[in-house]
Amino acid sequence: MSYKFHVFETPVEVARAIAERIQTEVKIKNKLSLPFNIAISGGNTPRILFNLFVNEFLESIPWHLVRLFWVDERCVPPTHPESNFGMTFESLLKFVSIPDDNIFRMQGELDPQTEAIRYQQLLENELPLENGFPVFDMVLLGMGDDGHTASIFPSDLTLIHSDLAVSVGVHPLTGQKRITLTIPTLNRAKEVLFFITGSSKSEILKQIINDNSEAIQKKLPASYVHSSTGMTEFYVDKTAAQDLQTTK
Ligand code: 6PG
C-alpha cells in the first residue's frame, strides 16, 4: 500500500495536473483503440476541473473516447440542484462531445436499491471484471472533512467490506440516500486519484496519510482506499497538504 502525492500551489494548478493526466491516459488508450472508462465524483471540487476541461482541453482530449461513469449520486432527479449529474452536465457535458451512449448516469430519481442493482449490472456489462468486480481505468475521488469518500460515510462501514460493487449510502446528517460505488470497486480501478483542496481537509488528510492505522481505527472511509495496483495518488493543493509529512 503506497501513496503518491502531487502538491500544487492552487486548486486550479491541481486541476490542470489532473486534466493533463487524464488527457495522457485517454491518448494511451486511444493508441490501443480502446475507450477510457472513468468514474467521477460530485461535490464542489470537480467543478474546477470541469471548467478547465472546457476552457483549456476542449480540443486536445479525444472526448469521443471517454466513457463516463459516476462514483456516486444523490438520490434526487438529475435536474435537482444537488444532483452530481446535473452539476456535471451544466459545467462539462453541455460543452464536450462525449457521445450520449458513453454517458452512464446513475439514475438518482429511481428507488435507491433498485438503481444500485441496475447500475451494478450495467457496470458488469460495460466494464472488464476482476473477481466479479468492475474495473475502471480511473476513479477520481474527493474526500469530505469527515473522511468520507464517494458516498461512503463513517457511519456506514458495510460499504467498505461489501460484496457488492454498487450500493446505497446514507448521508449521516441529512439522511439523504445516495447510490455509491463501494470500496472494493474503487480499489480495483487501474488508477485511483484523489482530488482534494482547501485547509478544511488538511487535518483529516493528515489522519488518513500519517495516522493511517488510527484513521482505520476511526473507520474513516477514505483510509480504506488503496489501489489494488499498489499506488493511490493524491492531487492536492498546499493548504490541504499543510499538515502532511509526505516524506517518510
Ligand atoms: C459527493 C461526492 C463526495 C465529495 C466529497 C468532497 O457526492 O458529494 O462524491 O464524496 O467528493 O464530499 O466534496 P467537495 O469536493 O465538495 O469538498
Coordinates of N, CA and C and ligand atoms in Angstrom, one line a residue, residues 40-46 71-74 82 84 140-146 148-153 178 195 197 200-201, ligand 1:
I40 N -16.3 9.5 -12.1 CA -16.1 10.8 -11.4 C -16.9 11.0 -10.2
S41 N -16.4 11.8 -9.3 CA -17.2 12.2 -8.1 C -18.0 13.5 -8.3
G42 N -18.8 13.8 -7.4 CA -19.5 15.0 -7.4 C -19.0 16.0 -6.3
G43 N -19.9 16.8 -5.7 CA -19.5 17.8 -4.8 C -19.0 19.0 -5.6
N44 N -18.2 19.9 -4.9 CA -17.8 21.1 -5.5 C -16.4 21.1 -6.2
T45 N -15.5 20.3 -5.6 CA -14.1 20.4 -6.2 C -14.0 20.0 -7.6
P46 N -14.8 19.0 -8.1 CA -14.7 18.7 -9.5 C -15.0 19.8 -10.5
V71 N -19.0 7.9 -9.5 CA -18.6 7.3 -8.3 C -19.8 7.2 -7.4
D72 N -20.6 8.3 -7.4 CA -21.8 8.3 -6.6 C -22.8 9.3 -7.1
E73 N -24.0 9.2 -6.6 CA -25.1 10.2 -7.0 C -26.1 10.3 -5.9
R74 N -26.5 11.5 -5.6 CA -27.5 11.8 -4.7 C -28.9 11.2 -5.2
E82 N -28.8 19.5 -6.2 CA -27.8 18.6 -5.5 C -27.4 17.5 -6.4
N84 N -25.3 15.3 -8.8 CA -23.9 15.3 -9.3 C -24.0 15.3 -10.8
L140 N -11.9 9.0 -10.0 CA -11.5 10.3 -9.5 C -12.3 10.6 -8.2
L141 N -11.7 10.7 -7.1 CA -12.4 10.8 -5.8 C -12.2 12.1 -5.1
G142 N -13.1 12.5 -4.4 CA -13.0 13.6 -3.4 C -13.0 13.0 -2.0
M143 N -12.8 13.9 -1.1 CA -12.9 13.5 0.3 C -13.5 14.6 1.2
G144 N -14.5 14.2 2.0 CA -15.1 15.1 2.9 C -14.2 15.4 4.1
D145 N -14.5 16.5 4.9 CA -13.7 16.7 6.1 C -14.0 15.8 7.2
D146 N -14.9 14.9 7.0 CA -15.2 13.8 8.0 C -14.5 12.5 7.5
H148 N -15.1 11.0 4.7 CA -15.9 10.1 3.7 C -15.3 10.3 2.3
T149 N -15.6 9.3 1.5 CA -15.3 9.4 0.1 C -16.4 8.7 -0.7
A150 N -16.6 9.1 -2.0 CA -17.8 8.6 -2.6 C -18.9 9.0 -1.7
S151 N -19.9 8.1 -1.6 CA -20.9 8.3 -0.5 C -20.8 7.2 0.5
I152 N -19.6 7.0 0.9 CA -19.3 6.0 2.0 C -18.9 6.9 3.2
F153 N -19.8 6.9 4.2 CA -19.6 7.8 5.3 C -19.2 6.9 6.5
R178 N -28.0 7.8 -1.2 CA -27.1 8.0 -2.3 C -26.7 6.7 -2.9
F195 N -8.7 14.1 -5.5 CA -8.6 15.5 -5.9 C -9.1 16.2 -4.7
T197 N -8.7 19.8 -2.1 CA -8.1 21.1 -1.9 C -8.7 21.7 -0.7
S200 N -9.6 23.1 5.0 CA -10.6 22.3 5.8 C -10.3 20.8 5.7
K201 N -9.5 20.4 4.7 CA -9.3 19.0 4.5 C -7.9 18.6 5.1
Ligands
6PG1 C1 -20.5 13.8 -3.4 C2 -19.1 13.4 -3.6 C3 -18.3 13.4 -2.3 C4 -17.3 14.5 -2.4 C5 -16.8 14.9 -1.1 C6 -15.9 16.2 -1.2 O1 -21.4 13.3 -4.0 O2 -20.6 14.8 -2.6 O3 -18.9 12.3 -4.3 O4 -17.7 12.2 -1.9 O5 -16.3 14.0 -3.2 O6 -17.9 15.2 -0.2 O7 -16.8 17.2 -1.7 P1 -16.2 18.6 -2.0 O8 -15.4 18.4 -3.3 O9 -17.4 19.5 -2.3 O10 -15.4 19.1 -0.9

